[in-house]
Amino acid sequence: MTPFQVGVSRDFLGADGRNLWGDIGLHALDEAGVRWSYLDRDTDELIAADLAGLDGVIFAAPAITRRTFDPAIPGPAVFARFGVGYDSVDLAACTAHDTAVTITPDGARRPVSTAALTLLLSVLHHVVVKDRMVRQDRWQEKTAWMGRGLTGRCVGLIGLGNTATDLVGLLRPFQVDVVAYDPYRTPESARECGVRLADLDPLLAQADAVIVMAALTPETRHLINARRLALMRPSAVLVNVARGPIVDETALAAALRSGRLAGAGLDVFETEPPAADNPLLGLDNTILSPHALSWTDEMATGNGDSAVRAVLDVLAGQAPRYVVNRDVLDRPGFQRRLAGLTAPR
């Protein structure tokens, strides 16, 4: 049998040919005797020609679409996504071609929850505008920018998944009241985390800070729109560390500009990078990050180890832990692929 072959998407590489993330644990592939290399093209979409002969692919930015597959050429048995989002992956196409798609919630959990807390505190304390005051000799303006403490406040979470649950633990020292909107969680499971569930509109009306941590789906696109922003307290802040299109940016900018909302912290945008005329860029009551606030060595190690583990699980004939298109696991074609793969001797 031919050796197990793995491709790594080329967007990991910088201009100098080094991995932008540093050590992402690819040495574990070497130790397992797996042949791997970076893909030839740096592309926004992987197509079948990019993947010929590969059994697994570790990828970050490229989209996986129907063009990724050619019925005449067997595709990879696993696409291991370096991260937790998979809105750019056509799961139905992957399942139809007996390909598992995995994500890395174990690797992203603490880095993203820490980023959410960092952004929340930065917005409440006006960190960026106060930094500008010092650099621009505007020291006397500081009394116009009193911050707000977090202790004892109500924090609303949109989504109570893996990362949000970790954030709840980080928030405990602040003695906050945490309420969450998540139609997939039961009240009992939320209570085990120290969280109470609520419908979205009541949550928005009572929270001092709202943090978006849900996945982007057709149901969550523009979930936070003008009507819902109007429900929030004028003193409240909104933080988004999930996906930009969950929030209607035009409506958010209008609410911030008019004073209907006190502030916002965004690590993600509807279009990335945002256009130069995006009104959010000119507002002092926003703190913005280029979808990179959780870009840390901790994230690199965690996501990399998890993605590599998924590939090695497939090599060992086992279903990886974090498969998102779980229907594929029962397909005879995928089962045959697991049984037919082997490590090089």
Tab-separated table of N, CA and C in Angstrom, residues 155-315:
chain	number	residue	atom	x	y	z
A	155	VAL	N	-23.779	39.785	31.970
A	155	VAL	CA	-23.133	39.489	30.696
A	155	VAL	C	-24.008	38.506	29.930
A	156	GLY	N	-24.365	38.866	28.716
A	156	GLY	CA	-25.163	37.994	27.868
A	156	GLY	C	-24.309	37.335	26.809
A	157	LEU	N	-24.426	36.026	26.682
A	157	LEU	CA	-23.674	35.261	25.688
A	157	LEU	C	-24.615	34.783	24.594
A	158	ILE	N	-24.281	35.054	23.365
A	158	ILE	CA	-25.030	34.509	22.237
A	158	ILE	C	-24.267	33.287	21.763
A	159	GLY	N	-24.755	32.131	22.173
A	159	GLY	CA	-24.047	30.876	21.960
A	159	GLY	C	-23.413	30.421	23.258
A	160	LEU	N	-23.647	29.174	23.630
A	160	LEU	CA	-23.070	28.614	24.860
A	160	LEU	C	-22.400	27.294	24.526
A	161	GLY	N	-21.476	27.375	23.592
A	161	GLY	CA	-20.737	26.189	23.198
A	161	GLY	C	-19.452	26.034	23.981
A	162	ASN	N	-18.507	25.346	23.365
A	162	ASN	CA	-17.240	25.005	24.001
A	162	ASN	C	-16.487	26.236	24.508
A	163	THR	N	-16.312	27.231	23.635
A	163	THR	CA	-15.524	28.405	23.994
A	163	THR	C	-16.260	29.308	24.965
A	164	ALA	N	-17.572	29.480	24.744
A	164	ALA	CA	-18.353	30.320	25.656
A	164	ALA	C	-18.367	29.738	27.069
A	165	THR	N	-18.436	28.420	27.154
A	165	THR	CA	-18.407	27.774	28.470
A	165	THR	C	-17.091	28.059	29.184
A	166	ASP	N	-15.995	28.085	28.429
A	166	ASP	CA	-14.704	28.413	29.028
A	166	ASP	C	-14.684	29.862	29.492
A	167	LEU	N	-15.299	30.751	28.725
A	167	LEU	CA	-15.364	32.159	29.109
A	167	LEU	C	-16.128	32.337	30.421
A	168	VAL	N	-17.162	31.543	30.626
A	168	VAL	CA	-17.923	31.627	31.868
A	168	VAL	C	-16.992	31.435	33.069
A	169	GLY	N	-16.076	30.487	32.963
A	169	GLY	CA	-15.120	30.271	34.046
A	169	GLY	C	-14.199	31.464	34.257
A	170	LEU	N	-13.773	32.109	33.161
A	170	LEU	CA	-12.906	33.275	33.288
A	170	LEU	C	-13.632	34.461	33.907
A	171	LEU	N	-14.952	34.503	33.731
A	171	LEU	CA	-15.746	35.616	34.259
A	171	LEU	C	-16.084	35.468	35.740
A	172	ARG	N	-15.929	34.275	36.296
A	172	ARG	CA	-16.373	34.033	37.678
A	172	ARG	C	-15.776	35.002	38.695
A	173	PRO	N	-14.496	35.350	38.638
A	173	PRO	CA	-13.963	36.279	39.654
A	173	PRO	C	-14.640	37.650	39.655
A	174	PHE	N	-15.313	37.993	38.556
A	174	PHE	CA	-15.980	39.291	38.478
A	174	PHE	C	-17.397	39.242	39.062
A	175	GLN	N	-17.822	38.067	39.496
A	175	GLN	CA	-19.136	37.904	40.137
A	175	GLN	C	-20.260	38.445	39.246
A	176	VAL	N	-20.184	38.129	37.981
A	176	VAL	CA	-21.199	38.601	37.041
A	176	VAL	C	-22.372	37.625	36.988
A	177	ASP	N	-23.491	38.130	36.539
A	177	ASP	CA	-24.663	37.316	36.249
A	177	ASP	C	-24.597	36.974	34.766
A	178	VAL	N	-24.451	35.693	34.434
A	178	VAL	CA	-24.296	35.286	33.045
A	178	VAL	C	-25.594	34.666	32.541
A	179	VAL	N	-26.100	35.220	31.448
A	179	VAL	CA	-27.297	34.703	30.804
A	179	VAL	C	-26.932	34.404	29.356
A	180	ALA	N	-27.474	33.317	28.804
A	180	ALA	CA	-27.082	32.911	27.462
A	180	ALA	C	-28.296	32.586	26.606
A	181	TYR	N	-28.144	32.859	25.333
A	181	TYR	CA	-29.121	32.419	24.333
A	181	TYR	C	-28.468	31.324	23.502
A	182	ASP	N	-29.032	30.136	23.570
A	182	ASP	CA	-28.533	29.011	22.777
A	182	ASP	C	-29.654	28.001	22.643
A	183	PRO	N	-30.320	27.935	21.487
A	183	PRO	CA	-31.466	27.035	21.328
A	183	PRO	C	-31.098	25.560	21.376
A	184	TYR	N	-29.797	25.260	21.386
A	184	TYR	CA	-29.372	23.856	21.393
A	184	TYR	C	-28.969	23.375	22.783
A	185	ARG	N	-29.014	24.245	23.768
A	185	ARG	CA	-28.674	23.849	25.130
A	185	ARG	C	-29.945	23.716	25.963
A	186	THR	N	-29.907	22.801	26.930
A	186	THR	CA	-31.022	22.652	27.865
A	186	THR	C	-30.775	23.528	29.085
A	187	PRO	N	-31.829	23.957	29.773
A	187	PRO	CA	-31.627	24.747	30.989
A	187	PRO	C	-30.766	24.023	32.018
A	188	GLU	N	-30.918	22.691	32.091
A	188	GLU	CA	-30.144	21.906	33.064
A	188	GLU	C	-28.646	21.966	32.752
A	189	SER	N	-28.289	21.813	31.472
A	189	SER	CA	-26.867	21.835	31.116
A	189	SER	C	-26.281	23.223	31.317
A	190	ALA	N	-27.091	24.258	31.072
A	190	ALA	CA	-26.612	25.622	31.307
A	190	ALA	C	-26.378	25.869	32.787
A	191	ARG	N	-27.307	25.392	33.630
A	191	ARG	CA	-27.162	25.595	35.070
A	191	ARG	C	-25.900	24.930	35.600
A	192	GLU	N	-25.517	23.810	35.009
A	192	GLU	CA	-24.283	23.142	35.426
A	192	GLU	C	-23.060	24.034	35.204
A	193	CYS	N	-23.171	24.956	34.241
A	193	CYS	CA	-22.079	25.893	33.962
A	193	CYS	C	-22.223	27.182	34.750
A	194	GLY	N	-23.294	27.298	35.542
A	194	GLY	CA	-23.547	28.531	36.261
A	194	GLY	C	-24.189	29.606	35.409
A	195	VAL	N	-24.946	29.183	34.402
A	195	VAL	CA	-25.553	30.101	33.439
A	195	VAL	C	-27.045	29.837	33.378
A	196	ARG	N	-27.825	30.901	33.217
A	196	ARG	CA	-29.244	30.712	32.966
A	196	ARG	C	-29.537	31.041	31.507
A	197	LEU	N	-30.460	30.307	30.904
A	197	LEU	CA	-30.835	30.532	29.516
A	197	LEU	C	-31.966	31.542	29.423
A	198	ALA	N	-32.010	32.237	28.302
A	198	ALA	CA	-33.086	33.181	28.033
A	198	ALA	C	-33.274	33.278	26.531
A	199	ASP	N	-34.458	33.711	26.109
A	199	ASP	CA	-34.659	34.031	24.708
A	199	ASP	C	-33.816	35.248	24.356
A	200	LEU	N	-33.561	35.436	23.073
A	200	LEU	CA	-32.606	36.458	22.657
A	200	LEU	C	-33.055	37.873	23.011
A	201	ASP	N	-34.295	38.216	22.736
A	201	ASP	CA	-34.740	39.592	22.988
A	201	ASP	C	-34.660	39.970	24.466
A	202	PRO	N	-35.149	39.138	25.380
A	202	PRO	CA	-34.989	39.477	26.807
A	202	PRO	C	-33.525	39.556	27.242
A	203	LEU	N	-32.695	38.704	26.670
A	203	LEU	CA	-31.266	38.753	27.000
A	203	LEU	C	-30.679	40.112	26.628
A	204	LEU	N	-30.978	40.565	25.416
A	204	LEU	CA	-30.430	41.842	24.966
A	204	LEU	C	-30.910	42.994	25.834
A	205	ALA	N	-32.132	42.913	26.303
A	205	ALA	CA	-32.715	44.006	27.081
A	205	ALA	C	-32.112	44.125	28.478
A	206	GLN	N	-31.571	43.023	29.032
A	206	GLN	CA	-31.079	43.057	30.410
A	206	GLN	C	-29.565	43.080	30.535
A	207	ALA	N	-28.849	42.779	29.473
A	207	ALA	CA	-27.392	42.616	29.580
A	207	ALA	C	-26.662	43.955	29.545
A	208	ASP	N	-25.620	44.068	30.354
A	208	ASP	CA	-24.712	45.218	30.291
A	208	ASP	C	-23.652	45.019	29.215
A	209	ALA	N	-23.379	43.774	28.891
A	209	ALA	CA	-22.443	43.448	27.824
A	209	ALA	C	-22.955	42.199	27.118
A	210	VAL	N	-22.917	42.215	25.802
A	210	VAL	CA	-23.346	41.076	24.992
A	210	VAL	C	-22.152	40.601	24.186
A	211	ILE	N	-21.864	39.312	24.258
A	211	ILE	CA	-20.715	38.743	23.552
A	211	ILE	C	-21.228	37.702	22.565
A	212	VAL	N	-20.923	37.903	21.285
A	212	VAL	CA	-21.360	36.989	20.227
A	212	VAL	C	-20.325	35.878	20.097
A	213	MET	N	-20.770	34.626	20.325
A	213	MET	CA	-19.873	33.473	20.273
A	213	MET	C	-20.517	32.310	19.524
A	214	ALA	N	-21.495	32.596	18.675
A	214	ALA	CA	-22.224	31.561	17.943
A	214	ALA	C	-21.556	31.279	16.602
A	215	ALA	N	-21.912	30.155	16.026
A	215	ALA	CA	-21.445	29.826	14.678
A	215	ALA	C	-22.259	30.604	13.658
A	216	LEU	N	-21.655	30.895	12.517
A	216	LEU	CA	-22.374	31.542	11.424
A	216	LEU	C	-23.140	30.494	10.632
A	217	THR	N	-24.450	30.620	10.600
A	217	THR	CA	-25.338	29.745	9.854
A	217	THR	C	-26.377	30.631	9.167
A	218	PRO	N	-27.193	30.076	8.278
A	218	PRO	CA	-28.275	30.897	7.706
A	218	PRO	C	-29.178	31.493	8.779
A	219	GLU	N	-29.341	30.789	9.886
A	219	GLU	CA	-30.213	31.287	10.961
A	219	GLU	C	-29.564	32.417	11.758
A	220	THR	N	-28.253	32.448	11.853
A	220	THR	CA	-27.596	33.477	12.665
A	220	THR	C	-27.106	34.672	11.849
A	221	ARG	N	-27.183	34.621	10.540
A	221	ARG	CA	-26.759	35.769	9.729
A	221	ARG	C	-27.639	36.982	10.058
A	222	HIS	N	-27.014	38.079	10.432
A	222	HIS	CA	-27.708	39.309	10.865
A	222	HIS	C	-28.696	39.029	11.993
A	223	LEU	N	-28.332	38.080	12.843
A	223	LEU	CA	-29.137	37.822	14.033
A	223	LEU	C	-29.234	39.082	14.885
A	224	ILE	N	-28.130	39.813	14.963
A	224	ILE	CA	-28.116	41.090	15.669
A	224	ILE	C	-28.328	42.198	14.636
A	225	ASN	N	-29.561	42.660	14.530
A	225	ASN	CA	-29.946	43.656	13.532
A	225	ASN	C	-30.400	44.936	14.229
A	226	ALA	N	-30.927	45.872	13.449
A	226	ALA	CA	-31.324	47.166	14.016
A	226	ALA	C	-32.384	47.018	15.099
A	227	ARG	N	-33.354	46.154	14.872
A	227	ARG	CA	-34.418	45.986	15.867
A	227	ARG	C	-33.850	45.465	17.171
A	228	ARG	N	-32.960	44.499	17.088
A	228	ARG	CA	-32.424	43.910	18.314
A	228	ARG	C	-31.416	44.827	18.998
A	229	LEU	N	-30.662	45.579	18.239
A	229	LEU	CA	-29.751	46.546	18.857
A	229	LEU	C	-30.534	47.600	19.642
A	230	ALA	N	-31.723	47.932	19.149
A	230	ALA	CA	-32.553	48.925	19.832
A	230	ALA	C	-33.064	48.421	21.175
A	231	LEU	N	-33.032	47.105	21.382
A	231	LEU	CA	-33.461	46.540	22.658
A	231	LEU	C	-32.407	46.708	23.748
A	232	MET	N	-31.157	46.924	23.349
A	232	MET	CA	-30.063	46.976	24.320
A	232	MET	C	-30.055	48.305	25.068
A	233	ARG	N	-29.521	48.266	26.270
A	233	ARG	CA	-29.391	49.473	27.083
A	233	ARG	C	-28.398	50.434	26.422
A	234	PRO	N	-28.645	51.738	26.501
A	234	PRO	CA	-27.676	52.700	25.942
A	234	PRO	C	-26.291	52.582	26.574
A	235	SER	N	-26.219	52.071	27.787
A	235	SER	CA	-24.934	51.918	28.474
A	235	SER	C	-24.245	50.593	28.152
A	236	ALA	N	-24.882	49.760	27.363
A	236	ALA	CA	-24.357	48.413	27.094
A	236	ALA	C	-23.307	48.431	25.985
A	237	VAL	N	-22.525	47.353	25.944
A	237	VAL	CA	-21.517	47.185	24.892
A	237	VAL	C	-21.725	45.835	24.212
A	238	LEU	N	-21.281	45.766	22.959
A	238	LEU	CA	-21.383	44.542	22.170
A	238	LEU	C	-19.992	44.096	21.758
A	239	VAL	N	-19.708	42.810	21.929
A	239	VAL	CA	-18.429	42.228	21.528
A	239	VAL	C	-18.709	41.069	20.584
A	240	ASN	N	-17.947	40.988	19.491
A	240	ASN	CA	-18.116	39.889	18.535
A	240	ASN	C	-16.767	39.246	18.269
A	241	VAL	N	-16.617	37.977	18.708
A	241	VAL	CA	-15.404	37.203	18.427
A	241	VAL	C	-15.744	35.959	17.613
A	242	ALA	N	-16.920	35.942	16.995
A	242	ALA	CA	-17.383	34.758	16.270
A	242	ALA	C	-17.200	34.943	14.765
A	243	ARG	N	-18.218	35.465	14.087
A	243	ARG	CA	-18.176	35.745	12.658
A	243	ARG	C	-18.877	37.070	12.403
A	244	GLY	N	-18.300	37.892	11.539
A	244	GLY	CA	-18.810	39.220	11.285
A	244	GLY	C	-20.257	39.297	10.831
A	245	PRO	N	-20.682	38.452	9.880
A	245	PRO	CA	-22.049	38.581	9.356
A	245	PRO	C	-23.156	38.290	10.366
A	246	ILE	N	-22.834	37.829	11.566
A	246	ILE	CA	-23.870	37.638	12.578
A	246	ILE	C	-24.431	38.999	13.014
A	247	VAL	N	-23.626	40.038	12.868
A	247	VAL	CA	-24.032	41.393	13.266
A	247	VAL	C	-24.201	42.256	12.017
A	248	ASP	N	-25.307	42.964	11.928
A	248	ASP	CA	-25.536	43.934	10.858
A	248	ASP	C	-24.671	45.155	11.156
A	249	GLU	N	-23.554	45.302	10.446
A	249	GLU	CA	-22.600	46.369	10.752
A	249	GLU	C	-23.169	47.759	10.506
A	250	THR	N	-24.006	47.907	9.483
A	250	THR	CA	-24.600	49.216	9.217
A	250	THR	C	-25.462	49.653	10.389
A	251	ALA	N	-26.268	48.724	10.897
A	251	ALA	CA	-27.114	49.037	12.048
A	251	ALA	C	-26.272	49.280	13.294
A	252	LEU	N	-25.202	48.516	13.462
A	252	LEU	CA	-24.334	48.698	14.632
A	252	LEU	C	-23.673	50.072	14.602
A	253	ALA	N	-23.154	50.465	13.445
A	253	ALA	CA	-22.511	51.772	13.338
A	253	ALA	C	-23.490	52.894	13.656
A	254	ALA	N	-24.719	52.761	13.186
A	254	ALA	CA	-25.735	53.784	13.457
A	254	ALA	C	-26.033	53.872	14.947
A	255	ALA	N	-26.125	52.714	15.620
A	255	ALA	CA	-26.409	52.703	17.059
A	255	ALA	C	-25.261	53.317	17.852
A	256	LEU	N	-24.040	53.041	17.456
A	256	LEU	CA	-22.874	53.590	18.147
A	256	LEU	C	-22.740	55.090	17.907
A	257	ARG	N	-22.994	55.499	16.688
A	257	ARG	CA	-22.853	56.912	16.346
A	257	ARG	C	-23.900	57.775	17.046
A	258	SER	N	-25.119	57.233	17.200
A	258	SER	CA	-26.211	58.000	17.803
A	258	SER	C	-26.199	57.967	19.324
A	259	GLY	N	-25.367	57.116	19.916
A	259	GLY	CA	-25.359	56.969	21.362
A	259	GLY	C	-26.362	55.970	21.880
A	260	ARG	N	-27.038	55.240	20.980
A	260	ARG	CA	-27.967	54.200	21.398
A	260	ARG	C	-27.232	53.011	22.005
A	261	LEU	N	-25.929	52.934	21.738
A	261	LEU	CA	-25.097	51.858	22.286
A	261	LEU	C	-23.782	52.484	22.715
A	262	ALA	N	-23.272	52.064	23.873
A	262	ALA	CA	-22.095	52.734	24.433
A	262	ALA	C	-20.802	52.373	23.717
A	263	GLY	N	-20.666	51.130	23.276
A	263	GLY	CA	-19.401	50.748	22.663
A	263	GLY	C	-19.468	49.374	22.053
A	264	ALA	N	-18.448	49.046	21.269
A	264	ALA	CA	-18.375	47.729	20.631
A	264	ALA	C	-16.923	47.318	20.468
A	265	GLY	N	-16.687	46.024	20.571
A	265	GLY	CA	-15.384	45.440	20.303
A	265	GLY	C	-15.540	44.351	19.270
A	266	LEU	N	-14.846	44.474	18.150
A	266	LEU	CA	-15.023	43.545	17.036
A	266	LEU	C	-13.685	42.942	16.615
A	267	ASP	N	-13.624	41.629	16.632
A	267	ASP	CA	-12.462	40.922	16.079
A	267	ASP	C	-12.782	40.408	14.681
A	268	VAL	N	-14.040	40.546	14.265
A	268	VAL	CA	-14.495	40.011	12.984
A	268	VAL	C	-15.410	41.033	12.307
A	269	PHE	N	-15.518	40.934	10.968
A	269	PHE	CA	-16.284	41.895	10.194
A	269	PHE	C	-17.078	41.170	9.112
A	270	GLU	N	-18.107	41.855	8.611
A	270	GLU	CA	-18.912	41.261	7.539
A	270	GLU	C	-18.061	41.001	6.309
A	271	THR	N	-17.187	41.945	5.972
A	271	THR	CA	-16.219	41.773	4.890
A	271	THR	C	-14.835	41.963	5.478
A	272	GLU	N	-13.941	41.012	5.224
A	272	GLU	CA	-12.599	41.100	5.798
A	272	GLU	C	-11.542	41.122	4.695
A	273	PRO	N	-10.667	42.149	4.697
A	273	PRO	CA	-10.676	43.284	5.618
A	273	PRO	C	-11.818	44.240	5.308
A	274	PRO	N	-12.238	45.073	6.279
A	274	PRO	CA	-13.323	46.016	6.024
A	274	PRO	C	-12.898	47.097	5.035
A	275	ALA	N	-13.871	47.632	4.311
A	275	ALA	CA	-13.585	48.705	3.357
A	275	ALA	C	-13.086	49.946	4.090
A	276	ALA	N	-12.310	50.758	3.386
A	276	ALA	CA	-11.731	51.960	4.003
A	276	ALA	C	-12.804	52.931	4.468
A	277	ASP	N	-13.993	52.897	3.844
A	277	ASP	CA	-15.063	53.815	4.237
A	277	ASP	C	-16.047	53.192	5.224
A	278	ASN	N	-15.703	52.036	5.797
A	278	ASN	CA	-16.562	51.427	6.806
A	278	ASN	C	-16.699	52.392	7.987
A	279	PRO	N	-17.927	52.792	8.324
A	279	PRO	CA	-18.086	53.810	9.376
A	279	PRO	C	-17.566	53.390	10.739
A	280	LEU	N	-17.450	52.106	10.987
A	280	LEU	CA	-16.946	51.654	12.283
A	280	LEU	C	-15.505	52.092	12.513
A	281	LEU	N	-14.755	52.278	11.440
A	281	LEU	CA	-13.342	52.621	11.569
A	281	LEU	C	-13.123	54.026	12.115
A	282	GLY	N	-14.131	54.872	12.013
A	282	GLY	CA	-13.959	56.243	12.452
A	282	GLY	C	-14.560	56.556	13.802
A	283	LEU	N	-15.009	55.553	14.525
A	283	LEU	CA	-15.682	55.779	15.793
A	283	LEU	C	-14.735	55.542	16.978
A	284	ASP	N	-14.737	56.472	17.934
A	284	ASP	CA	-13.884	56.317	19.120
A	284	ASP	C	-14.405	55.250	20.078
A	285	ASN	N	-15.714	54.945	20.007
A	285	ASN	CA	-16.270	53.984	20.956
A	285	ASN	C	-16.258	52.565	20.402
A	286	THR	N	-15.330	52.295	19.481
A	286	THR	CA	-15.114	50.932	18.996
A	286	THR	C	-13.658	50.541	19.218
A	287	ILE	N	-13.444	49.255	19.475
A	287	ILE	CA	-12.101	48.676	19.479
A	287	ILE	C	-12.124	47.546	18.462
A	288	LEU	N	-11.185	47.601	17.514
A	288	LEU	CA	-11.219	46.705	16.366
A	288	LEU	C	-9.932	45.898	16.280
A	289	SER	N	-10.078	44.655	15.823
A	289	SER	CA	-8.934	43.756	15.667
A	289	SER	C	-9.108	42.988	14.356
A	290	PRO	N	-8.013	42.713	13.641
A	290	PRO	CA	-8.092	42.102	12.307
A	290	PRO	C	-8.277	40.583	12.327
A	291	HIS	N	-9.309	40.121	13.031
A	291	HIS	CA	-9.588	38.684	13.147
A	291	HIS	C	-8.320	37.960	13.602
A	292	ALA	N	-7.696	38.508	14.630
A	292	ALA	CA	-6.407	37.962	15.060
A	292	ALA	C	-6.172	38.112	16.555
A	293	LEU	N	-7.196	38.467	17.312
A	293	LEU	CA	-6.978	38.713	18.732
A	293	LEU	C	-6.585	37.439	19.476
A	294	SER	N	-7.044	36.297	18.970
A	294	SER	CA	-6.676	35.032	19.613
A	294	SER	C	-5.456	34.394	18.950
A	295	TRP	N	-4.795	35.147	18.062
A	295	TRP	CA	-3.594	34.641	17.391
A	295	TRP	C	-2.446	34.663	18.395
A	296	THR	N	-2.235	33.548	19.055
A	296	THR	CA	-1.200	33.429	20.076
A	296	THR	C	-0.462	32.109	19.890
A	297	ASP	N	0.660	31.988	20.583
A	297	ASP	CA	1.378	30.721	20.539
A	297	ASP	C	0.521	29.589	21.107
A	298	GLU	N	-0.326	29.928	22.068
A	298	GLU	CA	-1.229	28.935	22.656
A	298	GLU	C	-2.216	28.412	21.620
A	299	MET	N	-2.748	29.324	20.800
A	299	MET	CA	-3.653	28.917	19.733
A	299	MET	C	-2.926	28.067	18.690
A	300	ALA	N	-1.718	28.471	18.314
A	300	ALA	CA	-0.953	27.730	17.321
A	300	ALA	C	-0.711	26.290	17.758
A	301	THR	N	-0.264	26.139	18.987
A	301	THR	CA	0.020	24.802	19.499
A	301	THR	C	-1.252	23.970	19.637
A	302	GLY	N	-2.291	24.582	20.204
A	302	GLY	CA	-3.528	23.841	20.437
A	302	GLY	C	-4.224	23.416	19.155
A	303	ASN	N	-4.393	24.359	18.225
A	303	ASN	CA	-5.046	24.027	16.959
A	303	ASN	C	-4.221	23.040	16.149
A	304	GLY	N	-2.903	23.263	16.127
A	304	GLY	CA	-2.050	22.376	15.350
A	304	GLY	C	-2.062	20.954	15.873
A	305	ASP	N	-1.904	20.809	17.176
A	305	ASP	CA	-1.917	19.466	17.762
A	305	ASP	C	-3.247	18.761	17.479
A	306	SER	N	-4.350	19.505	17.572
A	306	SER	CA	-5.663	18.907	17.365
A	306	SER	C	-5.860	18.489	15.913
A	307	ALA	N	-5.448	19.344	14.969
A	307	ALA	CA	-5.596	19.013	13.550
A	307	ALA	C	-4.724	17.817	13.166
A	308	VAL	N	-3.484	17.813	13.662
A	308	VAL	CA	-2.587	16.684	13.373
A	308	VAL	C	-3.149	15.400	13.969
A	309	ARG	N	-3.710	15.493	15.174
A	309	ARG	CA	-4.281	14.310	15.810
A	309	ARG	C	-5.428	13.736	14.974
A	310	ALA	N	-6.225	14.611	14.387
A	310	ALA	CA	-7.330	14.139	13.547
A	310	ALA	C	-6.808	13.351	12.361
A	311	VAL	N	-5.745	13.851	11.748
A	311	VAL	CA	-5.148	13.151	10.611
A	311	VAL	C	-4.587	11.805	11.041
A	312	LEU	N	-3.905	11.775	12.174
A	312	LEU	CA	-3.302	10.524	12.639
A	312	LEU	C	-4.368	9.519	13.075
A	313	ASP	N	-5.502	10.007	13.568
A	313	ASP	CA	-6.607	9.102	13.895
A	313	ASP	C	-7.095	8.380	12.633
A	314	VAL	N	-7.247	9.121	11.562
A	314	VAL	CA	-7.686	8.512	10.298
A	314	VAL	C	-6.654	7.503	9.828
A	315	LEU	N	-5.391	7.861	9.930
A	315	LEU	CA	-4.322	6.931	9.559
A	315	LEU	C	-4.406	5.637	10.350
